[in-house]
Short mmCIF file of C-alpha atoms in Angstrom, two decimals:
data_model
loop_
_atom_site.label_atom_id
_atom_site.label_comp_id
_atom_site.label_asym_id
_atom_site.label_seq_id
_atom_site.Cartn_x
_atom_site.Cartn_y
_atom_site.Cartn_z
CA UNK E 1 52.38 -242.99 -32.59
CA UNK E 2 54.81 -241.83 -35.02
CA UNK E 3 54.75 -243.61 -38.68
CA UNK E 4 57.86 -242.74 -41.31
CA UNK E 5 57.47 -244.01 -44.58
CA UNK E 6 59.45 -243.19 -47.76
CA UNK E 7 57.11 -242.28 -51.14
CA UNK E 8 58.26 -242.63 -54.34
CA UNK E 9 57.56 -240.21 -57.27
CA UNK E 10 57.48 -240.08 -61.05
CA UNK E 11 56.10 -238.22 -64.04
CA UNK E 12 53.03 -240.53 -64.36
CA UNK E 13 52.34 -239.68 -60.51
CA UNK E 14 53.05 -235.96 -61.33
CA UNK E 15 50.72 -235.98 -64.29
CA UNK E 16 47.61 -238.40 -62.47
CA UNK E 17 48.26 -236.11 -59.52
CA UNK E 18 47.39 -232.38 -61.71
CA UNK E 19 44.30 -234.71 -63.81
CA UNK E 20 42.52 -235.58 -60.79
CA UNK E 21 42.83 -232.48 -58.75
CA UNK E 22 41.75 -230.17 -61.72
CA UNK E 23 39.06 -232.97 -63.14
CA UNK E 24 37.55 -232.70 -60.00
CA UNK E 25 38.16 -229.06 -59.25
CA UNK E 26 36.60 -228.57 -62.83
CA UNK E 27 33.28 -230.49 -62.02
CA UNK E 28 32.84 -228.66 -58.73
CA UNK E 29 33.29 -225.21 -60.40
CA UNK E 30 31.96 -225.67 -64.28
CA UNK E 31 28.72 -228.55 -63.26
CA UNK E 32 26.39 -229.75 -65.40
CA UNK E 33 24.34 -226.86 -65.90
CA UNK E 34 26.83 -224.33 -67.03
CA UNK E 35 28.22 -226.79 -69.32
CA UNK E 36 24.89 -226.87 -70.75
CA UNK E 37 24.47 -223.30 -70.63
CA UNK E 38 27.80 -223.14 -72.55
CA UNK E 39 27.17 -225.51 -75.21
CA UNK E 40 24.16 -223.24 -75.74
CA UNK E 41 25.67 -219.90 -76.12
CA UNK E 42 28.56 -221.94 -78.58
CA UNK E 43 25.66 -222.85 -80.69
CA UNK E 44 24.06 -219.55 -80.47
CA UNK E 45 27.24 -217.96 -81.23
CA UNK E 46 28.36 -220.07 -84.38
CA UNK E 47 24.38 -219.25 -85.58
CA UNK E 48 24.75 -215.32 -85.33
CA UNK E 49 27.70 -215.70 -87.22
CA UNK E 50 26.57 -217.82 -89.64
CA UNK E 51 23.61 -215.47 -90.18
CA UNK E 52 26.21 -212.50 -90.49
CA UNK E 53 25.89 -210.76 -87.24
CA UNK E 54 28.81 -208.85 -86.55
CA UNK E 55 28.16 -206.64 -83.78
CA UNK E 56 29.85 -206.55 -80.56
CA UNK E 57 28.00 -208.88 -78.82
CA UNK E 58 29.26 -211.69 -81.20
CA UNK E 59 33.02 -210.04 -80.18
CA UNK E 60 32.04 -210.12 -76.36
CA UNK E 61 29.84 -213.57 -76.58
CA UNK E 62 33.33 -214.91 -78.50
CA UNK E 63 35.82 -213.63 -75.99
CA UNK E 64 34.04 -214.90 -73.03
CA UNK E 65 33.70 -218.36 -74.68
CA UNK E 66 37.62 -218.13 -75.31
CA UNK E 67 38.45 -217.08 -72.03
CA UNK E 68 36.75 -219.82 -70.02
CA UNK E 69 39.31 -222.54 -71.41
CA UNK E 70 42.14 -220.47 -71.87
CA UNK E 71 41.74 -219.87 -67.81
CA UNK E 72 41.53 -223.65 -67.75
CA UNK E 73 44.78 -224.39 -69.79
CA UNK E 74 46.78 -221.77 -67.43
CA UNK E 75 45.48 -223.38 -64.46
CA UNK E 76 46.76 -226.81 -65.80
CA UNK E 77 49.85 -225.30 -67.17
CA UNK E 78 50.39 -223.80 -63.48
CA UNK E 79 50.02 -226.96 -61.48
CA UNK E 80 51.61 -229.18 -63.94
CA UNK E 81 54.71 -227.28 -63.41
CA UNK E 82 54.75 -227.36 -59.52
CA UNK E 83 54.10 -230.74 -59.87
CA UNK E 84 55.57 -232.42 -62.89
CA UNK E 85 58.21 -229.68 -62.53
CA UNK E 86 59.53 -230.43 -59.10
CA UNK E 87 59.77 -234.51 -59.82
CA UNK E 88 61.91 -233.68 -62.91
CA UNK E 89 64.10 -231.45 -60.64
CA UNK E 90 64.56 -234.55 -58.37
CA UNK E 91 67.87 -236.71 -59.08
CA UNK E 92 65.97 -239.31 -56.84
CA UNK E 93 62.51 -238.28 -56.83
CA UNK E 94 61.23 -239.70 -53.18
CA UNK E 95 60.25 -238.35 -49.88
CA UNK E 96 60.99 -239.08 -46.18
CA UNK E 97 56.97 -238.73 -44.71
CA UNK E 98 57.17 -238.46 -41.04
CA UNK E 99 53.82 -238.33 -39.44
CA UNK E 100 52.83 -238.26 -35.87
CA UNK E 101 49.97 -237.08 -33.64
CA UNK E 102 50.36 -233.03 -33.79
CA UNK E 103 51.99 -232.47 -37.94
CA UNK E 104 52.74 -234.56 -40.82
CA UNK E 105 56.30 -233.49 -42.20
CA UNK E 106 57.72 -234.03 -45.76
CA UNK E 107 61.52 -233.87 -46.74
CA UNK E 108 63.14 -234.64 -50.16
CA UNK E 109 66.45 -233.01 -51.83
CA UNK E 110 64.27 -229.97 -52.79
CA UNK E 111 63.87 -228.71 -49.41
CA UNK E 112 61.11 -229.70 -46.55
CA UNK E 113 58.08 -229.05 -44.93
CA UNK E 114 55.92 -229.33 -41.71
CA UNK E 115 52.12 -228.96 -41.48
CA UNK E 116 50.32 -229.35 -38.35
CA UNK E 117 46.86 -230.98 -38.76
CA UNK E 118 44.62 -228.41 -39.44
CA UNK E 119 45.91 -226.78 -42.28
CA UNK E 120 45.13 -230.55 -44.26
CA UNK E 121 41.71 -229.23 -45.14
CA UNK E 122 40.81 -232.03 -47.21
CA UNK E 123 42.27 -235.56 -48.44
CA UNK E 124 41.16 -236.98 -51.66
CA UNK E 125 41.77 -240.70 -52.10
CA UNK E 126 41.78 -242.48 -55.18
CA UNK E 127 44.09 -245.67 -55.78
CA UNK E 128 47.35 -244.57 -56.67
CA UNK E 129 47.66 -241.82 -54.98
CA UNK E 130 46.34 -239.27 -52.09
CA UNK E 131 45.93 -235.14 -52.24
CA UNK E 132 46.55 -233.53 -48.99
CA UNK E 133 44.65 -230.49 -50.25
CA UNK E 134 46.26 -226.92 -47.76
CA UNK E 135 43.57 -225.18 -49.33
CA UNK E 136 41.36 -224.65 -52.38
CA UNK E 137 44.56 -224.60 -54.88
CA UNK E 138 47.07 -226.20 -53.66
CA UNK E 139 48.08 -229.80 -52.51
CA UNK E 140 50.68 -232.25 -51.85
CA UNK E 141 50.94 -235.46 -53.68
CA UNK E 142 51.21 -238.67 -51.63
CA UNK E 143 51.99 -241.58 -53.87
CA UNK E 144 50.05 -244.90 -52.07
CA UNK E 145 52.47 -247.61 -53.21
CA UNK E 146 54.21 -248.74 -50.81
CA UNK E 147 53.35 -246.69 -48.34
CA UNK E 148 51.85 -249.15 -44.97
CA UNK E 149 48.81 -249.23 -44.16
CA UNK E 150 48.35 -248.06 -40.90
CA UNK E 151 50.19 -245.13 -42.07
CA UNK E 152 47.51 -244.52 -44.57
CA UNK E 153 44.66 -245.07 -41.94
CA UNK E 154 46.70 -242.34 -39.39
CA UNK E 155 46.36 -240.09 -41.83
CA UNK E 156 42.91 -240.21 -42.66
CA UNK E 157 41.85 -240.44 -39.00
CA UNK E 158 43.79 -237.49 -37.81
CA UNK E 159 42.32 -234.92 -40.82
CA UNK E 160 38.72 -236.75 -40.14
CA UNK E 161 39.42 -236.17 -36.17
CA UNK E 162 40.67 -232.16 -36.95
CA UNK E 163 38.01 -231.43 -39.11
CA UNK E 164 34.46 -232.11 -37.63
CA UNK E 165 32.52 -230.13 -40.48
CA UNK E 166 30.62 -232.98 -42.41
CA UNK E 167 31.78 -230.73 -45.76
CA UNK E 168 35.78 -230.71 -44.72
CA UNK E 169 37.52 -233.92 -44.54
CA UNK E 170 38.25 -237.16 -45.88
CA UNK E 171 36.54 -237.85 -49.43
CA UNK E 172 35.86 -241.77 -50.54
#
């Protein structure tokens, strides 16, 4: 069965798209307990140097604090500009999905793109739109509305079908 459908794209999809990949992304890598951990060394760091310490562990403790969200920002600042980036580019910003039983193929004015099954490692759903994660750090958007469906259900039957690993696959 072959299902084409045509998505369309904006800056508010560009910008939900980055939010909930690194939100999520965030919580799997930060947690709870190393934001706690982190909130404690902040307040252990802001009471050495109240006290006056000024040795180099305040220096290191202060850098490593810094760095943490700085690595954050660039991350953002990375995928923001694949994504946000590449709708602005777009006189029409829309894609031509085709997908079928062996690939699921994209094509817009920037260029296009084929990927077999298994290299959709994950899908995560949430209302407006879908990320068909290729791997840990990168994903393509798939705006929902408008888009059928049975198309929809395809897709999440043929990543749940290719991946069998309870961990890989399609997330609620």
């Amino acid at each position: 069965m072959v299902h084409e459908f045509v998505a369309r794209y904006s800056e508010d999809v560009g910008r939900e798209a980055v939010r909930r990949f690194l939100g999520r992304r965030l919580r799997e890598w930060l947690g709870f307990k190393l934001c706690v951990v982190a909130l404690g060394l902040t307040g252990y760091l802001g009471w050495l140097i109240y006290s006056g310490n000024r040795s180099w562990w305040v220096g290191l403790l202060a850098a490593t604090l810094i760095l943490i969200p700085s690595v954050v920002l660039a991350s953002y600042a990375v995928h923001w500009h694949n994504t946000v980036g590449r709708i602005r580019r777009m006189q029409v910003p829309m894609a031509r999905f085709t997908v079928d039983e062996t690939q699921i193929a994209v094509a817009s004015e920037l260029g296009s793109a084929t990927f077999p099954w298994p290299l959709i490692v994950e899908v995560w759903e949430f209302p407006e739109l879908w990320l068909l994660l290729l791997s840990k750090n990168y994903f393509v958007t798939l705006p929902t509305d408008g888009v059928p469906d049975a198309a929809l259900e395809f897709i999440r039957a043929k990543v749940r079908s290719t991946h069998r690993d309870p961990l890989i696959g399609v997330t609620p």
